[in-house]
PDB file of C-alpha atoms in Angstrom:
ATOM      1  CA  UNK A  21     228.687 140.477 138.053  1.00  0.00           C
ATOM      2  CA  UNK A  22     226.481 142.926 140.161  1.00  0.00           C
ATOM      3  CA  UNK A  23     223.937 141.385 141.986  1.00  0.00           C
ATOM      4  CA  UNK A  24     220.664 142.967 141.515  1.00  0.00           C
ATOM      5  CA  UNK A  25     216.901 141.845 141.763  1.00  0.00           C
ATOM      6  CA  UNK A  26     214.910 139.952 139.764  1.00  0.00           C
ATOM      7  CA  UNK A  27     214.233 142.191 136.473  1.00  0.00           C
ATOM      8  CA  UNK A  28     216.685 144.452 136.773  1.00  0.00           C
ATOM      9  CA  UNK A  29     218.920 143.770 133.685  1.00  0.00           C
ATOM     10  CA  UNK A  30     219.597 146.724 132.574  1.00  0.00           C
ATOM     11  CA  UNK A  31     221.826 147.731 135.476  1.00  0.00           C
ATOM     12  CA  UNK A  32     223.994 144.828 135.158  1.00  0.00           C
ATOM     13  CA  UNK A  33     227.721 145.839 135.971  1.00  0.00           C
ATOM     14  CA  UNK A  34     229.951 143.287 134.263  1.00  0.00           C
ATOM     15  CA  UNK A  35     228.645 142.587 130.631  1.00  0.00           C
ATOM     16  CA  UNK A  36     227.424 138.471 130.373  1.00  0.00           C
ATOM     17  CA  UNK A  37     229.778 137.291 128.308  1.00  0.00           C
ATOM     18  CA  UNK A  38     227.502 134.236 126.740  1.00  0.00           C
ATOM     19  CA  UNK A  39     228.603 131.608 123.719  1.00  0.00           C
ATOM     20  CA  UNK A  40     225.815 130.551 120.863  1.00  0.00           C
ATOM     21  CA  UNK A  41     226.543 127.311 119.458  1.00  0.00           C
ATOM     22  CA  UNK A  42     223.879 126.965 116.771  1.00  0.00           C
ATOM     23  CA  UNK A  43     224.485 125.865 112.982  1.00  0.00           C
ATOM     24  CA  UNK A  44     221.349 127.882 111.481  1.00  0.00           C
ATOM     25  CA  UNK A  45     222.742 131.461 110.710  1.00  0.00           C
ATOM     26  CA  UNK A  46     219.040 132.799 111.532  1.00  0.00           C
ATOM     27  CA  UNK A  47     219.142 131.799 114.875  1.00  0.00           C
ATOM     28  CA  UNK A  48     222.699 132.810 115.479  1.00  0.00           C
ATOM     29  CA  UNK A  49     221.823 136.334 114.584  1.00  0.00           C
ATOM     30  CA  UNK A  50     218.368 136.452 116.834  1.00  0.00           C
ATOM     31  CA  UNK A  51     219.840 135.000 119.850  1.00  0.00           C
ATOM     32  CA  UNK A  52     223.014 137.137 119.269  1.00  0.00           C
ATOM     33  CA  UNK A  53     220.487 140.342 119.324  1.00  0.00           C
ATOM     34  CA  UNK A  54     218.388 138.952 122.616  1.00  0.00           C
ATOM     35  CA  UNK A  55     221.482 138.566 124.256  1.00  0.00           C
ATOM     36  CA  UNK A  56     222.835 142.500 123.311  1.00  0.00           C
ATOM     37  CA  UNK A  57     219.011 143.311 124.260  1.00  0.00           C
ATOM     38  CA  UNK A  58     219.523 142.017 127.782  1.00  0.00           C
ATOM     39  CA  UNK A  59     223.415 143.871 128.223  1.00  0.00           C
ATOM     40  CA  UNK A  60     224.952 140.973 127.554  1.00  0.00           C
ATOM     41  CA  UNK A  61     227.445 140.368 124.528  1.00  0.00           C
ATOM     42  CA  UNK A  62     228.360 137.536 122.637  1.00  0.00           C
ATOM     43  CA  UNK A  63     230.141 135.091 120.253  1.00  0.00           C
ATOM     44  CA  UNK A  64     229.075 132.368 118.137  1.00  0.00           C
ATOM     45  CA  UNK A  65     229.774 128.795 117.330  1.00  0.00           C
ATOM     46  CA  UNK A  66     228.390 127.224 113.666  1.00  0.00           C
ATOM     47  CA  UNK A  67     228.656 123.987 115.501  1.00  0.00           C
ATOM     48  CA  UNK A  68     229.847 121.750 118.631  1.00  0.00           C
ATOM     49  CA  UNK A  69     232.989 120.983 116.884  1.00  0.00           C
ATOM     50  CA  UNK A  70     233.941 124.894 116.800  1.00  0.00           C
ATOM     51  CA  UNK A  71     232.450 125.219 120.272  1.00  0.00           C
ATOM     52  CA  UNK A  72     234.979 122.945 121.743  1.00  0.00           C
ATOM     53  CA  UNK A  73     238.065 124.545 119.476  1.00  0.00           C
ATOM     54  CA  UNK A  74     236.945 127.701 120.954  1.00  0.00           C
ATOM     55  CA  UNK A  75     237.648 126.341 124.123  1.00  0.00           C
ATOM     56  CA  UNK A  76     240.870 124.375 123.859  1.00  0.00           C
ATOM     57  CA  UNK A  77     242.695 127.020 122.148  1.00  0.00           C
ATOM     58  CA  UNK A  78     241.423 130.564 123.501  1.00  0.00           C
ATOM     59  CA  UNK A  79     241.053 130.081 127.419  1.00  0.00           C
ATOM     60  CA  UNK A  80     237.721 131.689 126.921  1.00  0.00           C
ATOM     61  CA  UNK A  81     234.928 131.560 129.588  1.00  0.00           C
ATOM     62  CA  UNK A  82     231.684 131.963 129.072  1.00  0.00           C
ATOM     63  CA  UNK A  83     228.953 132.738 131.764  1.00  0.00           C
ATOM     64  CA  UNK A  84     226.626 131.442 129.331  1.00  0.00           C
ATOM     65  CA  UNK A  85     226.574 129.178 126.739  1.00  0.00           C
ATOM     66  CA  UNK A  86     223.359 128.493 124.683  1.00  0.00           C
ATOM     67  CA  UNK A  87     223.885 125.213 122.773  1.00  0.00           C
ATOM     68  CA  UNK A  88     221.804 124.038 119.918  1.00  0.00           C
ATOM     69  CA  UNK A  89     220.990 120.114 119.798  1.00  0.00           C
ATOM     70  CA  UNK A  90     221.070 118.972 115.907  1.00  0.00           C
ATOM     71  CA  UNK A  91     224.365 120.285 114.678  1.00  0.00           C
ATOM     72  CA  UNK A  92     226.689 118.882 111.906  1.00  0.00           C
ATOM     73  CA  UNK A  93     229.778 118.397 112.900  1.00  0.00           C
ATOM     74  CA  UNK A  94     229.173 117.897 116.688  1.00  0.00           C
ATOM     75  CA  UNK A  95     226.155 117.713 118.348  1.00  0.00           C
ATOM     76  CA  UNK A  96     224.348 119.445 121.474  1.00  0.00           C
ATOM     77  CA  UNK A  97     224.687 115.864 123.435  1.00  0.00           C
ATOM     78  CA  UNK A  98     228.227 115.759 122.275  1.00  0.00           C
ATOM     79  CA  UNK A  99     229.615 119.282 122.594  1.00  0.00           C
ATOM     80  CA  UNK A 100     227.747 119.524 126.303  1.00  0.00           C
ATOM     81  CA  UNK A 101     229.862 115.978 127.190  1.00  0.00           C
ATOM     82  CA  UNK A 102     232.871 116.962 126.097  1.00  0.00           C
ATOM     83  CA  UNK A 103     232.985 120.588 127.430  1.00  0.00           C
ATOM     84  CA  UNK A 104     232.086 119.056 130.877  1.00  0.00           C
ATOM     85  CA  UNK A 105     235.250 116.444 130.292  1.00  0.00           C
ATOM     86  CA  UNK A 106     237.035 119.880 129.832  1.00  0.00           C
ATOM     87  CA  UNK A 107     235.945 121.284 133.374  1.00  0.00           C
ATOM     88  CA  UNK A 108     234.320 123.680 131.189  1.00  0.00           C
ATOM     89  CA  UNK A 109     232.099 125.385 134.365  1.00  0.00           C
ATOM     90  CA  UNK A 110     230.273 127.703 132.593  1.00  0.00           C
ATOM     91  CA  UNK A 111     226.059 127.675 132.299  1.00  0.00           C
ATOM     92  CA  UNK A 112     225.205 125.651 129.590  1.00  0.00           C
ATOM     93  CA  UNK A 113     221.359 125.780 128.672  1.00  0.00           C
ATOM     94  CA  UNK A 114     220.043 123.154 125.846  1.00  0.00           C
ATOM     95  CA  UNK A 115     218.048 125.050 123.230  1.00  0.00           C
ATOM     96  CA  UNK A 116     215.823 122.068 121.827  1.00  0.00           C
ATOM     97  CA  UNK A 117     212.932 121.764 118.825  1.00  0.00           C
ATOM     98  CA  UNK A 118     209.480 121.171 120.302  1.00  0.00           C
ATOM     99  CA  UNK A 119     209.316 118.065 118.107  1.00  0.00           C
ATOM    100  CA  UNK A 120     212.277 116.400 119.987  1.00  0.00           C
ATOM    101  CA  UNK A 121     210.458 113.935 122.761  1.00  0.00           C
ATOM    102  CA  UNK A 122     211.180 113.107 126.730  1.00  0.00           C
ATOM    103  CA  UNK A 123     213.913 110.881 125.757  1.00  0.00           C
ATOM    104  CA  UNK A 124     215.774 113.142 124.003  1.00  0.00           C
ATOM    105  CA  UNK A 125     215.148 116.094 126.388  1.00  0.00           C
ATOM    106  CA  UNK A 126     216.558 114.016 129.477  1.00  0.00           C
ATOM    107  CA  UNK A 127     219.574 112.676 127.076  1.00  0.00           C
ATOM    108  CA  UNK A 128     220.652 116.227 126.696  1.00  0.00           C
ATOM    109  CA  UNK A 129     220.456 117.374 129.871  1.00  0.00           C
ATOM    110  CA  UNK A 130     221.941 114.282 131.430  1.00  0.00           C
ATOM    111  CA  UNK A 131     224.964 115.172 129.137  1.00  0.00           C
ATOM    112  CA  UNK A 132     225.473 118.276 131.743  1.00  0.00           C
ATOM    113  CA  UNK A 133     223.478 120.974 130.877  1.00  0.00           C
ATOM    114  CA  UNK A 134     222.125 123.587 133.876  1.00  0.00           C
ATOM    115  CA  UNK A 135     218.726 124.092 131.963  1.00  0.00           C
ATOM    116  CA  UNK A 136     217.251 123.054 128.637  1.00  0.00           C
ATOM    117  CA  UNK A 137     214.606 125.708 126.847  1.00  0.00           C
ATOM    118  CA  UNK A 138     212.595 124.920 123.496  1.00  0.00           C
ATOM    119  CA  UNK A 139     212.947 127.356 120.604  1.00  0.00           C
ATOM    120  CA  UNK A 140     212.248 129.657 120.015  1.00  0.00           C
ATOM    121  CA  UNK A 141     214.166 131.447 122.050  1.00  0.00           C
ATOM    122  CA  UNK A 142     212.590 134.714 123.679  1.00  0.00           C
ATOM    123  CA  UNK A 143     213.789 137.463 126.021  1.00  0.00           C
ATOM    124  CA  UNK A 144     211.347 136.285 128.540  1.00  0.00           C
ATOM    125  CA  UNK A 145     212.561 132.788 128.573  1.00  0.00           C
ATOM    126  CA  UNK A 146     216.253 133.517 129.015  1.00  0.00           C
ATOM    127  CA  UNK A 147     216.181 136.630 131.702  1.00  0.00           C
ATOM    128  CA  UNK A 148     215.078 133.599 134.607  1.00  0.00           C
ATOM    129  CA  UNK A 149     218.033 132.442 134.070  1.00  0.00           C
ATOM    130  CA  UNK A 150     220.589 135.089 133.729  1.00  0.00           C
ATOM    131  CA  UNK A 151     219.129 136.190 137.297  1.00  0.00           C
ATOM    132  CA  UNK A 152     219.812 133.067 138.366  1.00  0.00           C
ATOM    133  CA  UNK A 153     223.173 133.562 137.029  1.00  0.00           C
ATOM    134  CA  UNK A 154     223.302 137.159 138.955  1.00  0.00           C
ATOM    135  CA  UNK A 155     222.400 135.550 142.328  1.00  0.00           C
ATOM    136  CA  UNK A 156     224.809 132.641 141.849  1.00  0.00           C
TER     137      UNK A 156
ATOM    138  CA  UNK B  14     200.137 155.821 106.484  1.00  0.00           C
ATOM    139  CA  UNK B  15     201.021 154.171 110.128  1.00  0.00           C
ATOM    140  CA  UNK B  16     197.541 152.897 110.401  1.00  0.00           C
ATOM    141  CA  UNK B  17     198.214 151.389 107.015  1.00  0.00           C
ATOM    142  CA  UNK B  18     200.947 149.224 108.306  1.00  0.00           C
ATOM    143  CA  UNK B  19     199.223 148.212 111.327  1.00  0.00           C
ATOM    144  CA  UNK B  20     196.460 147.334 109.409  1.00  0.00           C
ATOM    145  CA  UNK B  21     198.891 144.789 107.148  1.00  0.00           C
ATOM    146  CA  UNK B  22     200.469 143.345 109.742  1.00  0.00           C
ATOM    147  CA  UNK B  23     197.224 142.602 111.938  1.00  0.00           C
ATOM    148  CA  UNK B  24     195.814 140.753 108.571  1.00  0.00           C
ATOM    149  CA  UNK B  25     199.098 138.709 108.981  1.00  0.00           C
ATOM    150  CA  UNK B  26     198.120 137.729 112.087  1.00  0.00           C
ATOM    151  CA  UNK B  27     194.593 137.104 111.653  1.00  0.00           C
ATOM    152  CA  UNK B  28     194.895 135.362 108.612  1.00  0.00           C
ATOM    153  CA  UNK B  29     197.644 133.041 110.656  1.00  0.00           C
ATOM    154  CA  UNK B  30     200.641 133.981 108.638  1.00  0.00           C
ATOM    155  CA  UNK B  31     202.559 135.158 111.528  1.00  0.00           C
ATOM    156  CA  UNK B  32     202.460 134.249 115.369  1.00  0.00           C
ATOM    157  CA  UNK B  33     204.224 135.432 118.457  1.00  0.00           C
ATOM    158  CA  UNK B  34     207.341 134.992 117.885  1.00  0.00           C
ATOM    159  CA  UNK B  35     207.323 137.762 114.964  1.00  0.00           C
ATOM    160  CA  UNK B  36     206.383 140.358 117.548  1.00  0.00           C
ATOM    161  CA  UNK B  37     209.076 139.084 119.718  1.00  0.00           C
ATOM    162  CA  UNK B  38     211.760 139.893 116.739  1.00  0.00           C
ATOM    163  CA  UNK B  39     210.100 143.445 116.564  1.00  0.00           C
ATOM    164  CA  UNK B  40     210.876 143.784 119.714  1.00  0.00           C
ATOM    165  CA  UNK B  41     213.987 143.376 119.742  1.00  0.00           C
ATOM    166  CA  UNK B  42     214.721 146.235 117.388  1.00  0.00           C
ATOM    167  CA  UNK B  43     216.389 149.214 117.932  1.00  0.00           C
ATOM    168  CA  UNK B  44     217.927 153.015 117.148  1.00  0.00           C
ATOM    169  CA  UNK B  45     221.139 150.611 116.209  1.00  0.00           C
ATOM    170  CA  UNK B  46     219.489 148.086 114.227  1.00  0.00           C
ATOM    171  CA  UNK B  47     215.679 149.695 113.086  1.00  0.00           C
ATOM    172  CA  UNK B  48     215.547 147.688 110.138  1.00  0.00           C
ATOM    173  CA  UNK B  49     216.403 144.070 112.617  1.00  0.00           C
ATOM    174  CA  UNK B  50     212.964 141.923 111.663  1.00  0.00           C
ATOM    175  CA  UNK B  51     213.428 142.825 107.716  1.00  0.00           C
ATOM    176  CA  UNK B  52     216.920 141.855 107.407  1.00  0.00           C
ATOM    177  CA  UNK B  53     216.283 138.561 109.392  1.00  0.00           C
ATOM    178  CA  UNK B  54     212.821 138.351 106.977  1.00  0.00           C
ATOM    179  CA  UNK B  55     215.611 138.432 103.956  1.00  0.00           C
ATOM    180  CA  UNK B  56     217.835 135.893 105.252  1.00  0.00           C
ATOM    181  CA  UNK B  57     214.968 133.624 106.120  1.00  0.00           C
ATOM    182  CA  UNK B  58     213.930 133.762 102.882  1.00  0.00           C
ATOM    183  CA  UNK B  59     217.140 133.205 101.204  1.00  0.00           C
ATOM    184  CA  UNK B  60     217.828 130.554 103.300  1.00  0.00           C
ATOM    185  CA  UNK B  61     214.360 128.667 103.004  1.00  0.00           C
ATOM    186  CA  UNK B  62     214.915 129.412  99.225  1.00  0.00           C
ATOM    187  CA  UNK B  63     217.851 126.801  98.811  1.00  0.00           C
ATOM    188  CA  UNK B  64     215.991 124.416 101.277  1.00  0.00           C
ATOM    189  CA  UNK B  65     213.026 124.635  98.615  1.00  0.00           C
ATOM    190  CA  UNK B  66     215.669 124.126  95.801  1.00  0.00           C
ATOM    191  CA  UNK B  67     217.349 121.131  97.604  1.00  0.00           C
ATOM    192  CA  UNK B  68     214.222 119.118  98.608  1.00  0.00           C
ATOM    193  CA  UNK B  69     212.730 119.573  94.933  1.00  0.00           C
ATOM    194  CA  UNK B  70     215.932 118.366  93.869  1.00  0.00           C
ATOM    195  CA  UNK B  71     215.554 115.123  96.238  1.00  0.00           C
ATOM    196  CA  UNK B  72     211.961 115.102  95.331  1.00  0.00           C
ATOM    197  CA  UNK B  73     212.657 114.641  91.339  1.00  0.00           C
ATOM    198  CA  UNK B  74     215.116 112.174  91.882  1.00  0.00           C
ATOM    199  CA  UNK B  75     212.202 109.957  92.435  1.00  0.00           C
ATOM    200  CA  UNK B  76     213.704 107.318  94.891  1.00  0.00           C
ATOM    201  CA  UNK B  77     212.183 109.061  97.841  1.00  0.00           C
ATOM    202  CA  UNK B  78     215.195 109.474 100.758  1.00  0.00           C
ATOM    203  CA  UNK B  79     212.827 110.375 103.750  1.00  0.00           C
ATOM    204  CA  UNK B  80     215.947 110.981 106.383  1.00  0.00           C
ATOM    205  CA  UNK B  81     217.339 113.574 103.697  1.00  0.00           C
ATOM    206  CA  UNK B  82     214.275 115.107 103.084  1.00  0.00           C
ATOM    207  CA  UNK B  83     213.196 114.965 106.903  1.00  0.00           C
ATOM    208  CA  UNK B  84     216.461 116.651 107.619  1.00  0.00           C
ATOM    209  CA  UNK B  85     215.564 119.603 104.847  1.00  0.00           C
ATOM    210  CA  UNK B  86     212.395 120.323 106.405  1.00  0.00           C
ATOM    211  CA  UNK B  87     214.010 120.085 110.170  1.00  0.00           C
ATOM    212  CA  UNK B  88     215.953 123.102 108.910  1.00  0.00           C
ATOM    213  CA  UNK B  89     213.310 124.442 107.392  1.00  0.00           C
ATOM    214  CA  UNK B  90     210.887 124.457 110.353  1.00  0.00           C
ATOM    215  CA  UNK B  91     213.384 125.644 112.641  1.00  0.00           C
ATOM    216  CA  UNK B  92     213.516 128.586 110.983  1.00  0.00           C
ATOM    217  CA  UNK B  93     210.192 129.198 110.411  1.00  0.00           C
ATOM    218  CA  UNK B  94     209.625 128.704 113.729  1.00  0.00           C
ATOM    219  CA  UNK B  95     212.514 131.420 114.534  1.00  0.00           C
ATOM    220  CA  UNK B  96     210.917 134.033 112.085  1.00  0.00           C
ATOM    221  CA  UNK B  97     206.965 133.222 113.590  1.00  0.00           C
ATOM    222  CA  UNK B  98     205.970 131.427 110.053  1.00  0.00           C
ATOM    223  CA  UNK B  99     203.332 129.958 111.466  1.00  0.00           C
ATOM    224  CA  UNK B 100     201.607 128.361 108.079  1.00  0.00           C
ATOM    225  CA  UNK B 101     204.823 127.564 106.724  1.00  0.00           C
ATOM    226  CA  UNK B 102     205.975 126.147 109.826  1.00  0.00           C
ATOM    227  CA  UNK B 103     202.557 123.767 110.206  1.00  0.00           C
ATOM    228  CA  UNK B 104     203.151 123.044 106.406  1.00  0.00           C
ATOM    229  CA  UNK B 105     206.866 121.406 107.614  1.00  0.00           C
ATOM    230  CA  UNK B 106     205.393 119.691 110.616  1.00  0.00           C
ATOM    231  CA  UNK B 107     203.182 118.023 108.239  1.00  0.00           C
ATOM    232  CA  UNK B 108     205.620 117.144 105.593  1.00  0.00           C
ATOM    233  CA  UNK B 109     208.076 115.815 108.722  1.00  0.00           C
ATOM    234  CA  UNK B 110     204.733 113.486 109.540  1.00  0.00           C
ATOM    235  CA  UNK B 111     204.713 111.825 106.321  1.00  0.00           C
ATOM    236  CA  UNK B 112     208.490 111.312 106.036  1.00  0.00           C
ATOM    237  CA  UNK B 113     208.592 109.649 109.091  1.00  0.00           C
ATOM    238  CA  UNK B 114     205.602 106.854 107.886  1.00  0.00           C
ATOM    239  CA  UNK B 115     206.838 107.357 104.350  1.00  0.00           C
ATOM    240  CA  UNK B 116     204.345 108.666 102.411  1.00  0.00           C
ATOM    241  CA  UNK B 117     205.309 109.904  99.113  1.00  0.00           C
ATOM    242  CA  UNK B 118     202.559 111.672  97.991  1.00  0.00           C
ATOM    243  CA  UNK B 119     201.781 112.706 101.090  1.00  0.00           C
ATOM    244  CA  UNK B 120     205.031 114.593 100.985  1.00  0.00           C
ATOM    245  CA  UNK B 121     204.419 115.712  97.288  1.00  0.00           C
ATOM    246  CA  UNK B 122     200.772 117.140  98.236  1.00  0.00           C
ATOM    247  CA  UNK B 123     202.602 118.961 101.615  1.00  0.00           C
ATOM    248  CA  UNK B 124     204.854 120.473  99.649  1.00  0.00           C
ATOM    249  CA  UNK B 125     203.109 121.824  97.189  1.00  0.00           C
ATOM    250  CA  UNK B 126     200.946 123.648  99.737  1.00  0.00           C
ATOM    251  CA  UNK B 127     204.279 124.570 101.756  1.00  0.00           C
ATOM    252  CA  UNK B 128     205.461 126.475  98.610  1.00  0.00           C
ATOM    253  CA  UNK B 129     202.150 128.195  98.488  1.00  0.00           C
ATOM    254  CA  UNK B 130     202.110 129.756 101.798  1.00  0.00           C
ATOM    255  CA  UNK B 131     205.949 130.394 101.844  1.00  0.00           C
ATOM    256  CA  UNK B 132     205.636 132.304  98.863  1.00  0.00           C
ATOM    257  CA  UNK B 133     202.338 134.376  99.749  1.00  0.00           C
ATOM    258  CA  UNK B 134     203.982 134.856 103.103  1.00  0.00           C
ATOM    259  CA  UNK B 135     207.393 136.423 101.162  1.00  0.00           C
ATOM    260  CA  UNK B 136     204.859 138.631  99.216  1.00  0.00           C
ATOM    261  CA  UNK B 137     202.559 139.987 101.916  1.00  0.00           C
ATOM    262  CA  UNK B 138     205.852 140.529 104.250  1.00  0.00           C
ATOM    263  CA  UNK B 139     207.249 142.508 101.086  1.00  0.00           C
ATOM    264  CA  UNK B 140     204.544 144.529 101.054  1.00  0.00           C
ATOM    265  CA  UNK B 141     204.591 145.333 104.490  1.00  0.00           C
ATOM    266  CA  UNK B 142     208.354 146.373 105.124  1.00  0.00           C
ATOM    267  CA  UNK B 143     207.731 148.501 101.885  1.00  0.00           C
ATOM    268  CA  UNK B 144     205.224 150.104 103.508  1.00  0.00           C
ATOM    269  CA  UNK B 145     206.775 150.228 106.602  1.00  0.00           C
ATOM    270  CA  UNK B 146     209.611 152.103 105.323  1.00  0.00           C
ATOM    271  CA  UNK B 147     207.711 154.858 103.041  1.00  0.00           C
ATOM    272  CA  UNK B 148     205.970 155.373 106.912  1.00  0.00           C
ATOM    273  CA  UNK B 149     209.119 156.035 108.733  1.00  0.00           C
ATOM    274  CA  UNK B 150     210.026 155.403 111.992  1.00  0.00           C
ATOM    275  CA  UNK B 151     207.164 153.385 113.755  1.00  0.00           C
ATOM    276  CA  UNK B 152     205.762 153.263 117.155  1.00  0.00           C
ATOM    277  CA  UNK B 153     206.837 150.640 118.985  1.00  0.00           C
ATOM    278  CA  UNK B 154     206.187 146.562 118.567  1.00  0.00           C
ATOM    279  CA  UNK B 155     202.717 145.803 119.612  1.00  0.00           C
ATOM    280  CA  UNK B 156     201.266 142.815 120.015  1.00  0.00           C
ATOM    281  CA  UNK B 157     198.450 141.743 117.857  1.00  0.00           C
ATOM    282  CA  UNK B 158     194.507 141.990 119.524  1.00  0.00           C
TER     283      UNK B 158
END
């Protein structure tokens, strides 16, 4: 990926290639759009379960992943453990409900993510980090 | 016609219908996808539709199941909250409060109300994307004063 300064997204050379693991379809389709808004492009997981499938059998890599906490299936805590158990290196950034409490919030990112951000999600919250991403 | 539709959508915002996070989703429209906020408005609605359906269900079974119901409205807040449903979504938080100590006609009362302002919010968002269309292609997103 190009490195470029803080902002600049637009310019971005290699397209972020970024994973959504989230089971409500609304979401799926907004955070799909912010991440096409921001050059990036994207493919989606209904749950933890397919998140981890989409890893053992395609290889993929991600320089993203945004993963959802309540899923059916597999959760957030889970999915996060188990792709880590996989040497799965990619960013993984907890999207969590305002409602969930300290205890939670530490739970999840103990289970390995980089970052954790409450929903909803906005352009504004994510572009931080794909810089950080960028500079990495 | 424009000032029409601005004027709507401010009233949505004054009147606390929408917050925020609506103007974010109008933002994020495009040339490729102008009509982005009313198709996500439609599947919000279909969606919270069969939440609405499944927690009356669970509601006139009479043995009150607050971790099924909870769940429902966990779902159902989340996407209110992704939409910018901001009476709907305070309706939910409510409804969450009184599964969690187990009040059943707290729940009953919530709900009612919750159906209220979900379907006056469908209506007045109807209205708007109707107008919005006759008006044609619209300036860009602005936030509300």
């Amino acid at each position: 990926m190009a490195t470029k300064s803080m902002g600049d997204i637009e310019k971005i050379k290699k397209k972020l290639n970024v994973l959504i693991v989230d089971d409500d379809p609304l979401n799926l389709i907004i955070h799909e759009k912010i991440i096409k808004a921001i050059g990036g492009i994207s493919q989606t997981a209904n749950n933890g379960e397919e998140a981890v499938i989409i890893h053992r059998d395609g290889g993929s890599s991600f320089d993203l992943i945004l993963m959802d906490k309540e899923m059916p299936e597999r959760d957030g805590v889970s999915t996060t453990k188990k792709l880590r158990e996989m040497e799965v290196k990619s960013m993984i950034v907890g999207v969590t409900s305002l409602a969930d409490n300290e205890e939670e919030r530490r739970a999840f990112m103990e289970a390995g993510l980089n970052h954790c951000l409450a929903k909803p999600l906005t352009k504004d919250k994510i572009i931080p980090l794909i810089n950080q991403l960028m500079d990495a | 016609m424009q000032r029409q539709v601005a004027l709507i959508k401010q009233s949505l915002f004054d009147q606390g219908y929408l917050d925020e996070q609506f103007v974010e989703l109008e933002e994020l429209q495009d040339d490729a996808n102008p009509n982005f906020v009313e198709e996500v408005a439609t599947l919000y609605f279909k969606d919270s539709a069969r939440l609405i359906s499944n927690i009356e269900q669970a509601l006139e079974r009479g043995s009150f199941d607050f971790n099924r119901l909870d769940n429902y409205m966990h779902q159902f807040k989340g996407s209110s909250t992704s939409i910018g449903a901001s009476k709907v979504k305070t309706e939910c938080t409510m409804f969450r409060e009184y599964c969690r100590v187990g009040n059943a006609e707290g729940c009953l009362r919530t709900f009612k109300q919750l159906k209220k302002e979900h379907a006056t919010l469908r209506k007045k968002l109807e209205q708007y994307f109707q107008l919005a269309r006759q008006a044609g292609p619209k300036e860009t997103a602005r936030r509300p004063k």
